[in-house]
């Protein structure tokens, strides 16, 4: 086992949840999400509070589905895209359980699941909750132009998902286990365009997938699904090509959550979805529901993050990118 | 053992480092820091690059002191105060080892040390590096007024430390062990003033200290030093009083890194130091050097974080605060 890959022998998926906004509610995965909100404010008086509301809803649903109480959660790991992680911090105040803030941009979902799994495997807690969220309007305001300005975007841009996803892992046996994490190293090939983050992040996804397969001795075909999140229509083919150049052939099982969440022919999502909430809602909505239904047995989720800021961009820096992969497996009766 | 407290049986302090800026170089702990820089830019062309330079220097020094190579680091955990954690993300690009970004505001140092210790104890890595940093000029620009404006501050304000600290923990036995972490829950008593974060954070420090003592069955006098970081002159007496009300009497062993790093009579630091770099440089400079010299045997470091953002403040929110405590002990020969 290479040093980037962590193995878990007793980490189980206890429950999971996903809640989304309007555009995601009109996309092809709509029926997979636990709650759908058509109002961008979700009844709150600011977009930031709406984002927090989504995160808190997903946390509550995951805890309820697990038949647990809030006090059963031994540790809560969360992060988001807002400066100083305020969605996560305020949700942690509401949850009122031990909290560790994380930041991995759009890789946050699998960073959180990796650390939650390590905490459970290490015996530091019985139940660990990992969650993340994003909101289109808070991201637009913070990272790009004031929303009212209606700035135009190139087709390589991605559309920040409005949504939140949570997962609870624990030592209690269930039908689905978390088996491996491969922790990413930063890849930065010099891309500086924040409107083409798929291209920037593709090498990180390819590097982590190749490392995971080498470390575990697995081949791509050992997985029913290898899903990146979120490279979208520009970055996903680049990652596939980079892996091909390393002799790793990916077929139809290689998908991307940014491509799954919207109907790119009929929805204005540019190259596809992005944001912490994209990989989280697709994994903790769509993918795990398919696993529970026996339609997927072994999946590798590869969450990619672009670790830039508006300041680093304006100072002429390129975009450091990272990807963390987590293997989730259905226990098949012998 | 209560659920907030993690016990480690084989986590050792391999090495540590601290580098600081001009004001810290003129303070009472100057001789404890590995490197001191009198130029606020550290030879870089922006304050952000200067902050990153400090973080990278502290990482390099810690690795060198440990007689390790960069490739020996199995996982790097880091966070800072800049939006999207760019100091940590760019330093992770330079280090080029598996990276997990964390965010706990000024509690980041002990959050990182806790997760690094859990990773080593859980057998996921042989060497884990935890680091953090802050820079007075980047923090002033991002959180407050443009520096050139010269905005006035009340005496309750704290002075962001320019500095970075790193620690490497591992399974290889050394004279100093990390034995416990107590992971904080958010405390928010309604303080909304970002110029009085000591008052806001004091309840979080008191709550985590009380929980740690209860979970471990220890009394304050089991520790030679219980150091908060950073409550400063306003918050530190409040934490002491809150603990007294709970029947926990703290004496002269109760100190604060924000009060130690500056000479408040002769340096313009308002209520004292703050920022991720304060607790980190004082712990990984001053405190661990005293332990190595046999002058301290058992310490509890309680790093406190105010999880607000300029947006949450402007939207009228109060300040969610957290504190994580880590016990570090010198192995005394029987």
XYZ file of C-alpha atoms in Angstrom, chain B residues 6-331:
326
model
C -9.156 11.318 22.053
C -6.326 9.337 23.666
C -3.074 8.538 21.897
C -0.766 5.774 23.118
C 2.012 6.162 20.558
C 2.253 9.629 19.088
C 5.583 11.372 19.496
C 6.822 14.863 18.785
C 9.518 14.384 16.151
C 10.350 18.028 15.517
C 8.912 21.537 15.551
C 9.722 24.973 14.246
C 8.663 28.592 14.390
C 9.460 31.640 12.284
C 8.242 35.168 12.974
C 8.130 38.752 11.729
C 9.489 42.022 13.022
C 7.246 42.759 15.992
C 7.531 39.220 17.347
C 11.312 39.457 16.915
C 11.293 42.383 19.336
C 9.054 40.646 21.880
C 9.992 38.694 25.009
C 10.109 35.306 23.256
C 12.370 36.428 20.374
C 15.198 34.034 21.156
C 12.849 31.021 21.074
C 11.999 31.363 17.381
C 14.064 29.585 14.749
C 14.051 32.459 12.304
C 13.176 36.145 12.634
C 12.421 38.501 9.747
C 12.546 42.250 10.148
C 11.110 42.975 6.674
C 7.321 42.640 6.533
C 7.638 41.392 2.935
C 10.345 38.806 3.687
C 11.820 39.650 0.292
C 8.569 38.738 -1.522
C 6.507 41.080 -3.685
C 3.221 40.794 -1.796
C 2.154 40.246 1.805
C 0.344 37.071 0.772
C 3.564 35.673 -0.672
C 5.388 36.755 2.476
C 2.916 34.797 4.624
C 3.368 31.750 2.407
C 7.143 32.184 2.624
C 6.958 32.048 6.434
C 4.856 28.875 6.289
C 7.225 27.246 3.818
C 10.248 28.199 5.911
C 8.709 26.686 9.037
C 7.907 23.480 7.129
C 11.443 23.229 5.755
C 12.992 23.839 9.167
C 10.812 21.224 10.880
C 11.670 18.626 8.240
C 15.373 19.475 8.438
C 15.415 19.313 12.251
C 13.784 15.883 12.057
C 16.518 14.677 9.681
C 13.777 13.716 7.258
C 13.245 14.357 3.574
C 10.070 15.982 2.232
C 9.085 12.606 0.806
C 9.058 11.123 4.330
C 6.029 13.244 5.209
C 2.986 10.984 4.798
C 0.400 13.689 5.223
C 0.441 17.463 5.546
C -2.375 19.236 7.398
C -2.522 23.005 7.273
C -4.768 26.005 7.326
C -4.549 29.756 7.678
C -6.720 32.868 7.867
C -6.704 33.887 4.224
C -9.813 33.323 2.131
C -9.720 29.824 0.656
C -6.677 28.943 2.783
C -4.275 30.006 0.045
C -1.149 30.085 2.208
C -1.683 26.440 3.092
C -2.725 25.411 -0.416
C 0.288 26.999 -2.092
C 2.675 25.651 0.562
C 1.159 22.207 -0.092
C 2.013 22.663 -3.778
C 5.641 23.359 -2.833
C 5.815 20.440 -0.383
C 4.133 18.095 -2.878
C 2.976 15.503 -0.331
C -0.575 14.301 0.480
C -2.453 17.360 1.739
C -5.588 17.956 3.794
C -6.703 21.554 4.254
C -8.229 22.537 7.580
C -9.906 25.682 8.882
C -10.338 26.585 12.514
C -9.303 30.259 12.545
C -6.886 30.641 15.479
C -7.713 27.107 16.676
C -6.100 25.717 13.514
C -2.818 24.821 15.233
C -4.362 22.368 17.694
C -6.952 21.125 15.159
C -4.056 20.207 12.880
C -2.033 18.610 15.670
C -5.103 16.606 16.758
C -5.815 15.252 13.283
C -2.115 14.585 12.645
C -1.946 12.661 15.932
C -5.090 10.668 15.122
C -3.653 9.778 11.702
C -0.401 8.539 13.264
C -2.182 6.699 16.108
C -4.555 5.106 13.592
C -1.615 3.823 11.582
C -2.415 5.839 8.458
C 1.001 7.451 8.307
C 4.407 7.262 9.942
C 5.015 11.005 9.898
C 2.330 13.687 9.863
C 3.121 17.379 9.572
C 0.743 20.023 10.934
C 1.374 23.683 10.238
C -0.276 27.068 10.272
C 0.559 30.727 9.797
C -0.735 34.267 9.859
C 0.563 37.654 8.768
C -0.453 40.958 10.297
C -0.671 42.813 6.989
C -2.695 40.175 5.099
C -5.135 39.884 8.000
C -5.545 43.654 8.336
C -6.240 44.000 4.636
C -8.655 41.084 4.446
C -10.588 41.461 7.698
C -10.419 45.137 8.536
C -9.490 48.320 6.702
C -6.927 48.819 3.954
C -3.694 49.027 5.922
C -2.831 52.423 4.430
C -6.006 53.884 5.943
C -4.542 53.543 9.424
C -7.875 52.757 11.096
C -8.008 53.199 14.864
C -8.800 50.272 17.138
C -10.163 49.879 20.645
C -7.917 48.467 23.357
C -9.891 45.209 23.302
C -8.641 44.469 19.758
C -5.855 41.963 19.248
C -2.780 42.143 17.068
C -2.449 39.432 14.398
C 0.900 37.707 14.757
C 3.203 37.518 11.739
C 4.559 34.021 12.008
C 4.295 30.352 11.172
C 4.707 27.180 13.181
C 5.055 23.528 12.222
C 5.170 20.240 14.086
C 5.936 16.726 12.913
C 4.471 13.847 14.899
C 5.192 10.196 14.349
C 5.310 6.695 15.741
C 9.083 6.776 16.260
C 9.722 7.152 20.005
C 11.068 10.468 21.280
C 11.177 12.176 24.673
C 7.924 14.062 24.152
C 4.501 12.531 23.460
C 1.126 13.860 22.390
C -1.287 12.088 24.726
C -4.790 13.587 24.424
C -6.891 15.860 22.273
C -10.160 17.362 23.371
C -12.154 18.432 20.320
C -14.264 21.511 20.957
C -17.932 22.219 20.485
C -19.015 25.653 19.280
C -19.764 28.143 22.048
C -21.542 31.369 21.165
C -22.800 33.611 23.937
C -23.897 36.334 21.552
C -20.817 38.540 21.322
C -20.892 40.390 17.990
C -17.886 42.710 18.269
C -14.976 41.559 16.074
C -12.734 43.966 17.986
C -13.254 41.952 21.159
C -12.662 38.363 20.152
C -11.066 37.492 23.474
C -14.431 37.917 25.182
C -16.144 35.958 22.433
C -13.700 33.044 22.639
C -13.286 32.803 26.427
C -16.366 30.556 26.939
C -15.085 28.126 24.291
C -11.713 27.878 26.041
C -13.374 27.373 29.429
C -15.735 24.728 28.051
C -12.956 22.726 26.406
C -10.674 22.917 29.459
C -13.481 21.786 31.783
C -14.396 18.963 29.400
C -10.774 17.866 29.082
C -10.282 17.695 32.842
C -13.545 15.793 33.323
C -12.853 13.375 30.447
C -9.318 12.583 31.592
C -9.968 12.700 35.345
C -7.135 15.175 35.655
C -6.926 18.322 37.741
C -5.367 21.614 36.595
C -2.384 20.936 38.840
C -1.541 17.865 36.805
C -0.280 20.364 34.246
C 2.770 22.604 34.560
C 1.194 24.850 31.974
C -2.308 25.316 30.601
C -1.941 27.791 27.754
C -4.812 29.291 25.804
C -4.178 30.783 22.400
C -5.295 33.526 22.019
C -7.577 35.174 24.520
C -5.251 38.068 25.379
C -5.759 40.520 28.234
C -9.542 40.816 27.945
C -10.520 37.203 27.323
C -8.006 35.362 29.484
C -9.332 36.599 32.861
C -12.874 35.860 31.654
C -11.951 32.231 30.925
C -10.312 31.978 34.347
C -13.438 33.364 36.021
C -15.763 31.053 34.052
C -13.713 28.050 35.155
C -13.680 29.285 38.746
C -17.482 29.378 38.644
C -17.381 25.704 37.681
C -15.141 24.930 40.640
C -11.947 24.727 38.597
C -9.247 26.881 40.153
C -6.378 27.868 37.898
C -3.263 29.426 39.315
C -0.068 30.813 37.828
C 0.213 27.915 35.411
C -2.669 29.367 33.368
C -1.156 31.504 30.612
C -2.080 32.733 27.147
C 0.101 32.801 24.044
C -1.361 36.176 23.043
C -0.044 37.614 26.318
C 3.343 35.900 26.089
C 4.427 36.865 22.588
C 4.452 40.655 23.046
C 5.593 43.030 25.743
C 2.253 44.768 26.145
C 3.761 47.641 28.109
C 6.198 48.594 25.377
C 4.748 47.164 22.159
C 1.575 48.415 20.445
C -0.291 45.123 20.465
C -3.569 46.256 22.060
C -4.917 43.363 24.189
C -2.270 40.952 22.877
C -1.488 38.630 20.007
C -3.877 36.608 17.885
C -3.978 34.806 14.555
C -3.200 31.205 13.658
C 0.499 31.981 13.945
C 0.346 33.120 17.577
C -0.478 29.862 19.376
C 1.569 27.946 16.794
C 4.797 29.941 17.170
C 4.559 30.157 20.961
C 3.862 26.407 21.258
C 6.303 25.217 18.590
C 8.909 27.766 19.681
C 8.750 28.658 23.339
C 6.757 25.827 24.989
C 8.308 22.821 23.270
C 11.793 24.223 23.756
C 11.081 24.522 27.487
C 9.837 20.920 27.482
C 12.930 19.718 25.650
C 15.046 21.490 28.258
C 13.163 19.747 31.066
C 11.629 22.985 32.360
C 8.072 21.852 31.599
C 6.846 18.269 31.776
C 3.134 18.301 31.085
C 1.299 20.989 29.156
C -2.190 21.523 27.805
C -2.426 23.821 24.793
C -5.920 25.221 24.209
C -6.189 26.932 20.812
C -9.280 29.072 20.380
C -10.911 30.103 17.116
C -13.491 32.750 16.255
C -15.359 31.324 13.269
C -16.793 34.569 11.936
C -16.254 36.214 8.567
C -16.610 39.854 7.495
C -19.854 38.816 5.760
C -21.334 37.111 8.829
C -20.374 40.156 10.932
C -21.930 42.593 8.471
C -25.079 40.479 8.387
C -25.440 40.972 12.126
C -24.455 37.487 13.254
C -22.752 36.766 16.547
C -19.397 34.954 16.640
C -19.343 31.139 16.866
C -16.216 30.166 18.790
C -14.379 26.917 19.329
C -11.369 25.625 21.255
C -9.371 22.443 20.796
C -7.006 21.253 23.536
C -3.973 19.017 23.119
C -1.964 17.497 25.970
C 1.782 17.177 25.364
C 3.930 15.341 27.894
C 7.592 14.785 28.499
C 8.383 11.179 29.179
